[in-house]
Short mmCIF file of C-alpha atoms in Angstrom, two decimals:
data_model
loop_
_atom_site.label_atom_id
_atom_site.label_comp_id
_atom_site.label_asym_id
_atom_site.label_seq_id
_atom_site.Cartn_x
_atom_site.Cartn_y
_atom_site.Cartn_z
CA MET L 16 72.13 54.00 49.84
CA ARG L 17 68.39 54.53 49.43
CA GLU L 18 67.02 58.05 49.38
CA ILE L 19 63.90 58.62 51.52
CA LEU L 20 62.07 61.87 50.74
CA ILE L 21 59.62 63.24 53.33
CA VAL L 22 57.34 65.96 51.97
CA GLY L 23 56.44 68.20 54.90
CA GLY L 24 57.91 68.66 58.38
CA GLY L 25 54.72 68.85 60.44
CA TYR L 26 53.61 66.32 63.05
CA ALA L 27 53.67 63.22 60.86
CA GLY L 28 56.76 64.26 58.90
CA PHE L 29 58.77 65.25 61.97
CA TYR L 30 57.95 62.06 63.88
CA THR L 31 58.67 59.90 60.82
CA ALA L 32 62.10 61.47 60.34
CA TRP L 33 62.81 61.41 64.07
CA GLY L 34 61.86 57.75 64.26
CA LEU L 35 63.92 56.82 61.19
CA GLU L 36 67.01 58.40 62.72
CA LYS L 37 66.61 55.98 65.62
CA LYS L 38 65.69 52.94 63.51
CA LEU L 39 68.05 53.12 60.52
CA ARG L 40 71.53 51.71 60.63
CA PRO L 41 74.46 53.86 59.46
CA GLY L 42 74.57 53.85 55.65
CA GLU L 43 71.21 52.10 55.29
CA ALA L 44 69.32 55.10 53.91
CA ARG L 45 69.47 58.87 53.77
CA VAL L 46 66.42 60.86 54.90
CA THR L 47 65.51 64.24 53.40
CA VAL L 48 62.76 66.52 54.71
CA VAL L 49 61.44 69.36 52.54
CA ASP L 50 59.52 72.11 54.33
CA PRO L 51 59.53 75.92 54.02
CA ARG L 52 59.73 76.38 57.79
CA PRO L 53 62.70 75.36 59.94
CA TYR L 54 60.43 74.08 62.69
CA MET L 55 57.43 71.91 63.48
CA THR L 56 54.50 73.84 64.93
CA TYR L 57 52.83 72.23 67.94
CA GLN L 58 49.39 73.48 66.95
CA PRO L 59 47.46 72.65 70.16
CA PHE L 60 49.55 75.36 71.86
CA LEU L 61 48.59 78.10 69.38
CA PRO L 62 45.46 79.21 71.30
CA GLU L 63 47.63 79.69 74.38
CA VAL L 64 50.17 81.62 72.30
CA THR L 65 47.38 84.02 71.28
CA ALA L 66 46.59 84.49 74.98
CA GLY L 67 50.21 84.97 76.04
CA SER L 68 50.15 81.83 78.22
CA ILE L 69 52.96 80.27 76.16
CA GLU L 70 55.91 81.94 74.47
CA ALA L 71 55.67 81.73 70.69
CA ARG L 72 59.02 79.96 70.28
CA HIS L 73 57.97 77.25 72.74
CA ALA L 74 55.21 76.16 70.35
CA ALA L 75 57.82 75.57 67.64
CA VAL L 76 60.17 72.57 67.62
CA SER L 77 63.40 73.18 65.72
CA LEU L 78 63.98 70.63 62.97
CA ARG L 79 67.75 71.13 62.84
CA ARG L 80 68.15 70.77 66.59
CA HIS L 81 66.35 67.44 66.76
CA LEU L 82 66.86 65.92 63.28
CA ARG L 83 70.63 65.84 63.37
CA ARG L 84 71.17 63.13 60.74
CA THR L 85 68.44 64.27 58.34
CA ARG L 86 69.03 66.48 55.32
CA LEU L 87 66.73 69.51 55.58
CA ILE L 88 65.71 71.57 52.56
CA ALA L 89 64.03 74.96 53.06
CA GLY L 90 61.36 74.96 50.38
CA ARG L 91 58.22 73.20 49.26
CA VAL L 92 57.50 70.35 46.90
CA VAL L 93 55.29 71.68 44.09
CA GLU L 94 55.01 68.51 42.01
CA ILE L 95 55.40 64.77 42.58
CA ARG L 96 56.04 62.35 39.69
CA HIS L 97 56.22 59.08 41.53
CA ALA L 98 56.36 57.05 38.31
CA ASP L 99 59.77 58.70 37.73
CA ARG L 100 60.68 58.76 41.44
CA ALA L 101 61.13 62.53 41.18
CA ALA L 102 59.79 65.62 42.91
CA THR L 103 60.05 69.29 41.96
CA VAL L 104 61.28 71.45 44.81
CA ARG L 105 60.71 75.20 44.99
CA PRO L 106 63.24 76.63 47.46
CA VAL L 107 62.50 79.69 49.57
CA ASP L 108 64.95 81.56 47.32
CA GLY L 109 66.03 80.42 43.89
CA SER L 110 64.71 78.41 40.98
CA ASP L 111 62.80 75.12 41.01
CA TYR L 112 64.85 71.96 40.72
CA GLU L 113 64.30 68.22 40.56
CA LEU L 114 64.95 65.94 43.52
CA ARG L 115 65.27 62.19 42.96
CA TYR L 116 64.29 59.62 45.56
CA ASP L 117 63.72 55.89 46.10
CA THR L 118 61.06 56.03 48.82
CA LEU L 119 58.45 58.76 49.16
CA VAL L 120 56.64 59.82 52.34
CA VAL L 121 53.86 62.42 51.89
CA THR L 122 53.07 64.31 55.09
CA ALA L 123 52.46 67.71 53.54
CA GLY L 124 49.63 68.67 55.90
CA ALA L 125 46.40 70.46 55.15
CA VAL L 126 45.86 74.12 54.33
CA THR L 127 43.28 76.56 55.64
CA ARG L 128 40.07 76.11 53.70
CA THR L 129 38.58 79.41 52.58
CA PHE L 130 35.46 80.43 50.71
CA PRO L 131 34.90 83.39 48.36
CA VAL L 132 33.43 85.61 51.07
CA PRO L 133 33.95 89.32 50.26
CA GLY L 134 36.60 90.86 52.47
CA VAL L 135 37.97 87.65 54.00
CA ALA L 136 41.13 87.60 51.89
CA GLN L 137 41.82 91.23 52.80
CA ARG L 138 40.85 91.28 56.48
CA ALA L 139 40.97 87.82 58.05
CA ILE L 140 43.87 85.92 59.54
CA GLY L 141 44.16 82.18 60.18
CA LEU L 142 45.24 80.27 63.27
CA LYS L 143 47.45 77.51 61.94
CA HIS L 144 50.97 78.85 62.50
CA VAL L 145 52.93 80.60 65.23
CA GLU L 146 53.19 83.82 63.21
CA GLU L 147 49.43 84.06 62.99
CA ALA L 148 48.91 83.41 66.71
CA VAL L 149 51.42 86.11 67.62
CA ALA L 150 49.82 88.58 65.21
CA ILE L 151 46.36 87.93 66.69
CA ARG L 152 47.62 88.60 70.21
CA ASP L 153 49.49 91.76 69.23
CA ARG L 154 46.53 93.15 67.28
CA LEU L 155 44.21 92.72 70.23
CA MET L 156 46.65 94.36 72.63
CA THR L 157 47.33 97.23 70.23
CA ALA L 158 43.57 97.69 69.83
CA PHE L 159 43.25 97.97 73.63
CA ASP L 160 45.87 100.72 73.72
CA GLN L 161 44.11 102.67 70.99
CA ALA L 162 40.62 102.15 72.41
CA ALA L 163 41.70 103.41 75.82
CA SER L 164 42.55 106.80 74.30
CA LEU L 165 39.13 107.16 72.63
CA PRO L 166 35.80 108.23 74.12
CA PRO L 167 32.97 105.67 74.23
CA GLY L 168 31.46 105.27 70.79
CA PRO L 169 31.51 103.31 67.50
CA GLU L 170 35.26 103.55 66.97
CA ARG L 171 36.09 102.21 70.42
CA ARG L 172 33.50 99.46 69.94
CA ARG L 173 35.01 98.48 66.58
CA LEU L 174 38.52 98.24 68.01
CA LEU L 175 37.34 95.89 70.77
CA THR L 176 35.18 93.66 68.56
CA VAL L 177 36.62 90.24 67.72
CA THR L 178 35.07 87.72 65.31
CA PHE L 179 36.05 84.06 64.99
CA VAL L 180 34.63 82.13 62.04
CA GLY L 181 34.58 78.36 62.65
CA GLY L 182 33.46 76.40 65.69
CA GLY L 183 35.84 73.46 65.59
CA PHE L 184 38.57 72.90 68.17
CA SER L 185 40.89 75.49 66.70
CA GLY L 186 38.23 78.19 66.62
CA VAL L 187 36.68 77.46 70.02
CA GLU L 188 40.01 77.16 71.82
CA GLY L 189 41.40 80.30 70.19
CA PHE L 190 38.17 82.18 70.90
CA GLY L 191 38.06 81.11 74.55
CA GLU L 192 41.71 81.91 75.18
CA LEU L 193 41.53 85.33 73.51
CA LEU L 194 38.37 86.15 75.47
CA SER L 195 40.23 85.18 78.63
CA LEU L 196 43.11 87.49 77.68
CA ALA L 197 40.78 90.40 76.89
CA THR L 198 38.95 89.99 80.19
CA ALA L 199 42.24 89.96 82.10
CA MET L 200 43.45 93.08 80.28
CA LEU L 201 40.39 95.07 81.37
CA LYS L 202 41.86 95.17 84.89
CA ARG L 203 44.79 97.20 83.52
CA TYR L 204 42.66 99.65 81.55
CA ALA L 205 40.57 101.81 83.87
CA GLU L 206 39.15 103.65 80.85
CA LEU L 207 37.48 100.48 79.52
CA SER L 208 34.67 98.29 80.83
CA PRO L 209 33.34 94.81 79.98
CA ASP L 210 30.56 96.45 77.98
CA ASP L 211 33.17 97.72 75.52
CA LEU L 212 34.14 94.16 74.56
CA SER L 213 32.25 92.33 71.82
CA PHE L 214 33.33 88.77 70.98
CA HIS L 215 31.50 86.81 68.26
CA LEU L 216 31.89 83.11 67.37
CA VAL L 217 30.27 82.17 64.05
CA GLU L 218 29.52 78.54 63.15
CA ALA L 219 27.62 77.33 60.08
CA ARG L 220 26.38 74.18 61.78
CA GLY L 221 23.93 73.91 64.65
CA ARG L 222 26.63 73.06 67.19
CA ILE L 223 30.28 73.63 67.98
CA LEU L 224 33.04 71.11 68.73
CA PRO L 225 31.78 68.26 66.54
CA GLU L 226 34.20 65.82 68.21
CA VAL L 227 32.23 65.97 71.49
CA SER L 228 28.63 64.92 72.02
CA ASP L 229 25.68 67.33 72.07
CA GLY L 230 25.49 67.87 75.83
CA PRO L 231 29.12 68.97 76.37
CA GLY L 232 28.95 71.10 73.22
CA GLU L 233 25.89 72.93 74.52
CA TRP L 234 27.62 73.44 77.88
CA VAL L 235 30.55 75.11 76.12
CA VAL L 236 28.16 77.50 74.33
CA ARG L 237 26.48 78.42 77.62
CA SER L 238 29.87 78.87 79.29
CA LEU L 239 31.06 81.26 76.59
CA GLU L 240 27.81 83.23 76.64
CA ARG L 241 27.99 83.61 80.44
CA ARG L 242 31.37 85.26 79.88
CA GLY L 243 29.78 87.81 77.56
CA ALA L 244 30.45 86.18 74.18
CA HIS L 245 27.97 85.96 71.32
CA VAL L 246 27.74 82.50 69.72
CA HIS L 247 26.02 82.47 66.30
CA LEU L 248 24.98 78.92 65.37
CA ASN L 249 23.50 77.92 62.00
CA THR L 250 25.06 81.14 60.75
CA GLN L 251 27.39 81.95 57.87
CA LEU L 252 29.64 84.90 57.23
CA ARG L 253 28.25 86.80 54.23
CA SER L 254 30.76 89.63 54.02
CA ALA L 255 33.70 91.15 55.87
CA GLU L 256 34.54 94.04 53.55
CA ASP L 257 36.47 96.80 55.29
CA GLY L 258 35.96 94.96 58.56
CA HIS L 259 32.16 95.29 58.42
CA VAL L 260 30.84 91.84 59.30
CA VAL L 261 27.50 90.74 57.82
CA LEU L 262 26.07 87.44 59.07
CA SER L 263 23.32 85.28 57.60
CA ASP L 264 21.27 85.63 60.82
CA GLY L 265 20.89 89.36 60.13
CA ALA L 266 23.57 90.62 62.53
CA GLU L 267 25.93 93.35 61.30
CA PHE L 268 28.82 95.00 63.13
CA ASP L 269 32.31 96.41 62.60
CA SER L 270 35.09 94.12 63.75
CA GLU L 271 38.76 95.07 64.07
CA LEU L 272 39.97 91.47 64.32
CA ILE L 273 38.58 88.64 62.17
CA VAL L 274 40.03 85.15 62.62
CA TRP L 275 39.22 82.40 60.11
CA THR L 276 39.27 78.85 61.49
CA ALA L 277 36.54 77.29 59.32
CA GLY L 278 38.25 74.01 58.57
CA ASN L 279 41.07 72.50 56.56
CA GLY L 280 41.41 71.59 52.91
CA SER L 281 43.60 69.18 51.03
CA ASN L 282 47.06 70.46 50.18
CA PRO L 283 47.01 71.65 46.53
CA VAL L 284 50.19 69.71 45.76
CA VAL L 285 48.55 66.45 46.78
CA HIS L 286 45.22 67.30 45.20
CA ASN L 287 46.42 68.68 41.87
CA HIS L 288 50.11 68.01 41.28
CA THR L 289 50.82 64.34 41.85
CA ASP L 290 50.29 61.06 40.03
CA LEU L 291 49.41 59.29 43.29
CA PRO L 292 45.80 58.11 43.78
CA VAL L 293 43.47 60.50 45.63
CA ASP L 294 39.87 60.18 46.78
CA GLU L 295 36.90 62.49 46.16
CA ARG L 296 38.11 64.88 48.89
CA GLY L 297 41.56 65.19 47.38
CA LEU L 298 43.18 63.01 50.06
CA LEU L 299 45.70 60.30 49.28
CA VAL L 300 44.28 56.79 49.22
CA VAL L 301 46.12 54.91 51.98
CA ARG L 302 46.06 51.33 53.24
CA PRO L 303 45.94 50.49 56.98
CA ASP L 304 49.72 50.00 56.99
CA LEU L 305 50.11 53.59 55.65
CA ARG L 306 51.24 52.54 52.18
CA VAL L 307 49.68 54.59 49.40
CA GLY L 308 47.15 52.67 47.31
CA THR L 309 44.70 49.87 48.01
CA ASP L 310 45.10 46.21 48.96
CA SER L 311 44.55 45.23 45.33
CA ALA L 312 46.57 48.10 43.82
CA PRO L 313 49.39 49.21 46.13
CA VAL L 314 51.79 51.93 45.00
CA PRO L 315 55.38 50.74 45.45
CA ASP L 316 57.69 52.83 47.66
CA ALA L 317 55.02 55.42 48.54
CA TRP L 318 53.75 56.12 52.06
CA ALA L 319 51.53 58.82 53.55
CA ALA L 320 50.08 59.99 56.86
CA GLY L 321 48.55 63.00 58.54
CA ASP L 322 45.95 65.45 57.29
CA ASP L 323 46.51 64.65 53.60
CA ALA L 324 45.96 60.91 53.94
CA ALA L 325 42.65 59.03 54.11
CA VAL L 326 43.90 56.52 56.68
CA PRO L 327 41.43 53.73 57.57
CA ASP L 328 40.42 53.89 61.24
CA LEU L 329 40.61 50.27 62.36
CA ALA L 330 39.45 51.22 65.86
CA ALA L 331 36.14 52.63 64.55
CA ALA L 332 33.32 51.40 62.32
CA PRO L 333 34.19 49.76 58.98
CA GLY L 334 34.86 52.36 56.30
CA ALA L 335 35.73 55.11 58.79
CA ARG L 336 38.81 57.29 58.35
CA THR L 337 40.99 58.73 61.10
CA VAL L 338 40.14 62.32 61.93
CA PRO L 339 42.81 64.92 61.06
CA ASN L 340 44.14 65.73 64.50
CA ALA L 341 47.45 65.77 66.34
CA GLN L 342 46.68 62.60 68.26
CA HIS L 343 46.59 60.54 65.05
CA ALA L 344 49.31 62.43 63.13
CA VAL L 345 51.91 61.89 65.86
CA ARG L 346 51.18 58.18 66.17
CA GLN L 347 50.98 57.68 62.42
CA GLY L 348 54.42 59.25 62.09
CA LYS L 349 55.85 56.85 64.65
CA ARG L 350 54.23 53.86 62.91
CA LEU L 351 55.50 55.09 59.53
CA ALA L 352 59.08 55.13 60.80
CA ARG L 353 58.79 51.55 62.06
CA ASN L 354 57.10 50.30 58.88
CA ILE L 355 59.56 51.97 56.49
CA ALA L 356 62.54 50.55 58.40
CA ALA L 357 60.92 47.11 58.41
CA SER L 358 60.13 47.34 54.69
CA LEU L 359 63.73 48.24 53.83
CA ARG L 360 64.85 45.06 55.59
CA GLY L 361 62.19 42.86 54.06
CA LYS L 362 60.36 42.41 57.33
CA ARG L 363 56.65 42.49 58.10
CA VAL L 364 54.94 45.88 58.40
CA ARG L 365 52.05 46.49 60.77
CA ASP L 366 48.72 48.28 60.39
CA TYR L 367 48.08 51.56 62.12
CA ARG L 368 45.52 51.22 64.89
CA HIS L 369 44.86 53.72 67.65
CA SER L 370 41.82 54.07 69.89
CA SER L 371 41.06 57.67 70.80
CA LEU L 372 42.23 58.85 74.20
CA GLY L 373 39.29 61.26 74.27
CA VAL L 374 39.11 64.94 73.39
CA VAL L 375 40.16 67.86 75.55
CA ALA L 376 39.94 71.60 74.91
CA THR L 377 40.95 74.74 76.75
CA LEU L 378 38.43 77.58 76.97
CA GLY L 379 40.71 80.05 78.72
CA ILE L 380 42.62 80.15 82.00
CA GLY L 381 40.99 77.72 84.45
CA ARG L 382 38.32 76.57 82.00
CA GLY L 383 38.17 73.45 79.84
CA ILE L 384 36.18 70.47 78.61
CA PHE L 385 37.19 66.79 78.40
CA GLN L 386 35.24 63.83 77.06
CA TYR L 387 36.12 60.17 76.78
CA LYS L 388 33.15 58.13 75.60
CA ARG L 389 30.48 58.92 78.20
CA LEU L 390 32.86 60.45 80.73
CA VAL L 391 32.69 64.27 80.67
CA ILE L 392 34.79 66.58 82.85
CA LYS L 393 34.24 70.33 82.83
CA GLY L 394 35.85 73.47 84.18
CA PHE L 395 39.10 73.66 86.13
CA PRO L 396 39.85 69.90 86.29
CA ALA L 397 39.47 69.63 82.50
CA TRP L 398 41.77 72.62 82.05
CA LEU L 399 44.41 70.93 84.20
CA MET L 400 44.01 67.76 82.13
CA HIS L 401 44.49 69.79 78.95
CA ARG L 402 47.74 71.25 80.21
CA GLY L 403 48.95 67.94 81.60
CA TYR L 404 48.25 66.03 78.40
CA HIS L 405 49.89 68.53 76.10
CA VAL L 406 53.00 69.09 78.17
CA LEU L 407 53.49 65.33 77.96
CA ALA L 408 52.66 65.24 74.24
CA VAL L 409 54.88 68.09 73.05
CA PRO L 410 58.08 66.51 71.70
CA THR L 411 61.42 66.66 73.50
CA TRP L 412 62.16 67.26 77.18
CA GLU L 413 63.66 70.61 76.32
CA ARG L 414 60.27 71.90 75.11
CA LYS L 415 58.40 70.34 78.03
CA ILE L 416 60.62 72.12 80.56
CA ARG L 417 60.39 75.46 78.75
CA VAL L 418 56.58 75.32 78.63
CA LEU L 419 56.30 74.27 82.27
CA THR L 420 58.60 77.11 83.31
CA VAL L 421 56.44 79.71 81.53
CA TRP L 422 53.27 78.28 83.09
CA LEU L 423 54.75 78.34 86.59
CA THR L 424 56.00 81.90 86.11
CA ALA L 425 52.58 83.02 84.90
CA ALA L 426 50.93 81.34 87.90
CA LEU L 427 53.11 83.44 90.22
CA PHE L 428 53.17 86.77 88.40
CA GLY L 429 50.32 86.65 85.89
CA ARG L 430 50.48 86.99 82.13
CA ASP L 431 52.94 89.36 80.49
CA LEU L 432 50.62 91.92 78.88
CA VAL L 433 53.08 93.51 76.45
CA SER L 434 52.44 93.97 72.74
CA LEU L 435 55.38 93.73 70.36
CA ALA L 436 53.39 94.51 67.23
CA SER L 437 56.12 96.77 65.86
CA VAL L 438 58.50 93.79 65.71
CA GLN L 439 56.66 92.66 62.58
CA HIS L 440 57.69 95.90 60.84
CA PRO L 441 61.26 96.42 62.08
CA ARG L 442 62.19 99.02 59.45
CA ASP L 443 59.38 101.44 60.30
CA ALA L 444 61.34 103.09 63.11
CA PHE L 445 64.46 103.29 60.95
CA VAL L 446 62.92 104.82 57.83
CA GLY L 447 60.20 106.83 59.60
CA GLY L 448 62.18 108.50 62.34
CA GLY L 449 60.63 106.33 65.02
CA ARG L 450 57.10 106.45 63.62
CA PRO L 451 55.37 103.84 61.44
CA GLU L 452 54.73 105.07 57.92
CA GLY L 453 52.10 104.41 55.29
CA PRO L 454 48.32 104.74 55.15
CA ASP L 455 47.77 102.02 57.75
CA ALA L 456 50.59 103.07 60.08
CA GLY L 457 49.77 102.66 63.71
CA HIS L 458 46.56 100.80 62.92
CA PRO L 459 46.16 97.30 64.39
CA SER L 460 45.25 95.95 60.98
CA HIS L 461 48.75 96.94 59.84
CA VAL L 462 50.17 94.27 62.12
CA GLY L 463 51.19 90.81 60.98
CA PRO L 464 50.39 88.58 58.03
CA ARG L 465 47.62 90.00 55.86
CA HIS L 466 47.36 87.98 52.68
CA VAL L 467 45.65 84.80 51.60
CA THR L 468 45.77 83.26 48.17
CA ALA L 469 42.86 81.81 46.29
CA GLY L 470 41.87 78.38 47.51
CA GLY L 471 43.48 78.90 50.90
CA ARG L 472 47.06 78.17 49.86
CA ASN L 473 49.37 79.47 52.50
CA ASP L 474 52.82 80.81 52.20
CA ASP L 475 55.29 83.09 53.95
CA ARG L 476 56.45 84.91 50.84
CA PRO L 477 55.69 88.59 50.27
CA GLY L 478 52.16 88.98 48.99
CA GLN L 479 50.99 85.74 50.62
CA ARG L 480 49.76 84.74 54.03
CA PRO L 481 50.85 81.80 56.17
CA ARG L 482 48.23 79.05 56.40
CA SER L 483 43.99 73.46 65.48
CA VAL L 484 43.62 70.58 66.26
CA ALA L 485 43.37 69.42 69.76
CA ALA L 486 44.21 65.94 70.79
#
């Protein structure tokens, strides 16, 4: 029986394994998925998790619940030697070991791309995983509680200052949703006013949302600014040491919450620890049928998809590559499953081709933007389209129903404005007599993941930090 190894359980990996379970005959092949997390994160829901519009667990799809005939290994692949058909696995606990395979599928996903900006590694948090989204929400809500007990002044202003670095879909959606949450919370805090809030979106380019055209992008900027936000275009973050933000446009301010969403980078395993061919960006060279290699030099028994693969975009101009978003990753995973099953049986495989369905983004409750070619829809209708598309796109009926239930409940009773920041430090109450301990105890910055490794590598292990893409 052939061994099929899938590196990574994100969109492309999950849908490949899920599809293979449906396509493979009993005894035809065994599928193994290696990923440190026991779930697939539905990343388009993360901005709504930060705003409390979706429960954190509903943005995570359990691998074991839905991949019932797939072997799951909790760990990460740290080296691939395809010439030997072997991979080195580093489990969550224990020593590295070798895993042999016959067919390889690389869907490891990208990592948060960071730059050597002073203070970012110590102060910033990403928005790529459920844990990070929950921590962002809890920090903001804890900051509100603390600010309400302080008189107007610099300390209150610092607690209620939020900075997002990166104006792509992940950054803009997270920024808009968190601004919506903060504005809603002001109604519950009589001590605070809109003037106490200070939200900053920093983008190095001259526009945000590069996937939409100039006009809709400019409308989003105006919409955010009308809501009291500060959008810094053509601006870079120079420093964030001790939470003091210094921007290249001359602005300086203290910010309690700094969120880094300035793009993705190639997974270090793919870029540095494999004998498979990669391009100048560190992405795997992939043919239109998702085999690794080129038409003249294919790599036998190796396939790839998702953010780590330079997949030719046959629906665009010659030489174009598919953009790294959920819309492509999901469909590439489904095509991979069909092609691998066909290849095992000696049948014809098909090229991946998908024309974009357009782009849609949420900017907070009741606000959104949608564009398909020249068609642009703004405001409440676009927001409804965003919710409708993603409730259809999230895998499994179980998740669809759970998400819809939370949305309907929130429509009737409003958002649940409760912070559970202490849940991330469950022993504090036990060892401290009910009070958090340590130099940062009780401080919002003490909440949640805090660490990032050099080069943006993300991890859940102690001393490391976990690592958006709209359809």
